[in-house]
Tab-separated table of C-alpha atoms in Angstrom:
chain	number	residue	atom	x	y	z
M	8	MET	CA	21.613	34.281	19.156
M	9	LYS	CA	22.667	31.366	16.374
M	10	ARG	CA	25.805	30.418	18.607
M	11	PHE	CA	23.170	30.424	21.718
M	12	ALA	CA	20.684	28.090	19.845
M	13	ILE	CA	23.494	25.695	18.640
M	14	SER	CA	25.066	25.314	22.331
M	15	ILE	CA	21.454	24.575	23.766
M	16	LEU	CA	20.695	21.967	21.017
M	17	VAL	CA	24.266	20.001	21.549
M	18	VAL	CA	23.548	20.284	25.481
M	19	LEU	CA	19.669	18.636	24.702
M	20	LEU	CA	21.375	16.164	22.743
M	21	SER	CA	23.886	15.011	24.710
M	22	PHE	CA	21.211	14.349	27.337
M	23	SER	CA	18.831	12.195	25.203
M	24	SER	CA	20.934	9.332	25.343
M	25	LEU	CA	20.598	9.498	29.277
M	26	GLN	CA	16.592	8.246	28.891
M	27	ALA	CA	16.745	5.419	26.768
M	28	LYS	CA	15.856	2.263	28.335
M	29	GLU	CA	15.813	-1.030	26.936
M	30	VAL	CA	12.172	-2.483	27.203
M	31	PRO	CA	12.333	-6.140	28.244
M	32	SER	CA	10.754	-8.905	26.059
M	33	ALA	CA	7.528	-10.771	26.461
M	34	GLY	CA	9.273	-13.994	26.998
M	35	ALA	CA	11.488	-12.455	29.801
M	36	MET	CA	8.427	-10.762	31.346
M	37	MET	CA	6.256	-13.949	31.628
M	38	PHE	CA	9.459	-16.138	33.057
M	39	ASP	CA	9.989	-13.320	35.763
M	40	ALA	CA	6.348	-13.366	36.434
M	41	VAL	CA	5.896	-17.092	36.475
M	42	ALA	CA	9.164	-18.580	37.823
M	43	ILE	CA	11.403	-15.738	39.298
M	44	ARG	CA	8.399	-13.765	41.523
M	45	PRO	CA	7.741	-17.004	43.433
M	46	LEU	CA	11.308	-17.918	44.116
M	47	GLY	CA	11.951	-14.082	44.987
M	48	VAL	CA	8.678	-14.799	47.642
M	49	GLY	CA	10.506	-18.141	48.919
M	50	SER	CA	13.671	-16.055	49.352
M	51	ILE	CA	12.336	-13.836	51.310
M	52	LEU	CA	10.640	-16.275	53.465
M	53	VAL	CA	14.156	-18.359	53.839
M	54	GLY	CA	16.104	-15.263	54.178
M	55	SER	CA	13.658	-13.725	57.141
M	56	THR	CA	13.588	-17.251	58.999
M	57	ILE	CA	17.846	-17.269	58.937
M	58	PHE	CA	17.810	-13.867	60.052
M	59	PHE	CA	15.638	-13.975	63.205
M	60	VAL	CA	17.982	-17.333	64.024
M	61	ALA	CA	20.837	-14.887	63.386
M	62	LEU	CA	19.667	-12.199	65.353
M	63	PRO	CA	20.865	-12.978	68.734
M	64	PHE	CA	24.365	-13.763	67.569
M	65	SER	CA	24.996	-10.615	66.080
M	66	PHE	CA	24.736	-8.583	69.227
M	67	PHE	CA	27.798	-10.297	70.155
M	68	ALA	CA	29.809	-8.725	66.612
M	69	PRO	CA	32.335	-5.947	67.401
M	70	SER	CA	30.205	-3.495	66.052
M	71	PRO	CA	26.432	-4.865	66.753
M	72	LEU	CA	24.474	-2.073	64.686
M	73	GLU	CA	26.598	-2.651	61.557
M	74	SER	CA	26.471	-6.443	61.796
M	75	LEU	CA	22.569	-6.129	62.103
M	76	ARG	CA	22.162	-3.765	59.103
M	77	GLN	CA	24.244	-5.803	56.600
M	78	THR	CA	22.602	-8.963	57.805
M	79	SER	CA	19.065	-7.622	57.393
M	80	ASN	CA	19.971	-6.061	54.088
M	81	ARG	CA	21.271	-9.742	52.533
M	82	LEU	CA	18.924	-11.353	54.103
M	83	VAL	CA	15.815	-9.696	54.167
M	84	ILE	CA	15.943	-6.199	52.457
M	85	TYR	CA	17.679	-6.999	49.106
M	86	PRO	CA	14.819	-10.232	48.114
M	87	VAL	CA	12.229	-7.784	49.126
M	88	ARG	CA	13.351	-4.958	46.824
M	89	PHE	CA	14.084	-7.654	44.025
M	90	THR	CA	10.605	-9.323	44.034
M	91	PHE	CA	8.401	-6.579	44.609
M	92	GLN	CA	10.325	-3.042	43.717
M	93	ARG	CA	11.801	-3.854	40.298
M	94	PRO	CA	10.104	-3.904	37.326
M	95	ILE	CA	8.961	-6.900	35.800
M	96	GLY	CA	11.080	-8.384	33.454
M	97	ASP	CA	13.980	-6.114	34.356
M	98	PHE	CA	16.796	-7.899	35.844
M	99	PRO	CA	19.745	-6.179	35.798
M	100	GLY	CA	20.671	-3.597	38.712
M	101	TYR	CA	18.709	-5.051	41.372
M	102	MET	CA	21.778	-5.570	43.960
M	103	GLU	CA	24.183	-3.086	44.916
M	104	GLU	CA	27.967	-3.070	44.075
M	105	ILE	CA	29.851	-5.841	46.328
M	106	GLU	CA	31.657	-4.020	49.346
M	107	TYR	CA	34.638	-4.982	50.430
M	108	VAL	CA	35.246	-4.723	54.125
M	109	GLU	CA	39.155	-4.049	55.594
M	110	GLU	CA	40.065	-5.438	59.053
């Protein structure tokens, strides 16, 4: 029984570090709300415009659906996630890892 209790305690203590999260400072939150979020809205507008201009050209790509997916992700989806879905003052981790495409 003692061995079981110790093993449960070890397992519970090993998972407690996974829940720790750094809280952003008030300055970082204000900077995000005043400067970065409006820039994010601007990047959504510019990215959407570029996406619609580039839309007809993506149909001439070797794989049009993949080209359309990559273009929409980079120009529209990521700015929307950056602006509206991340917590205020939280900057790291809003983009996916860099994908290397082999031809």
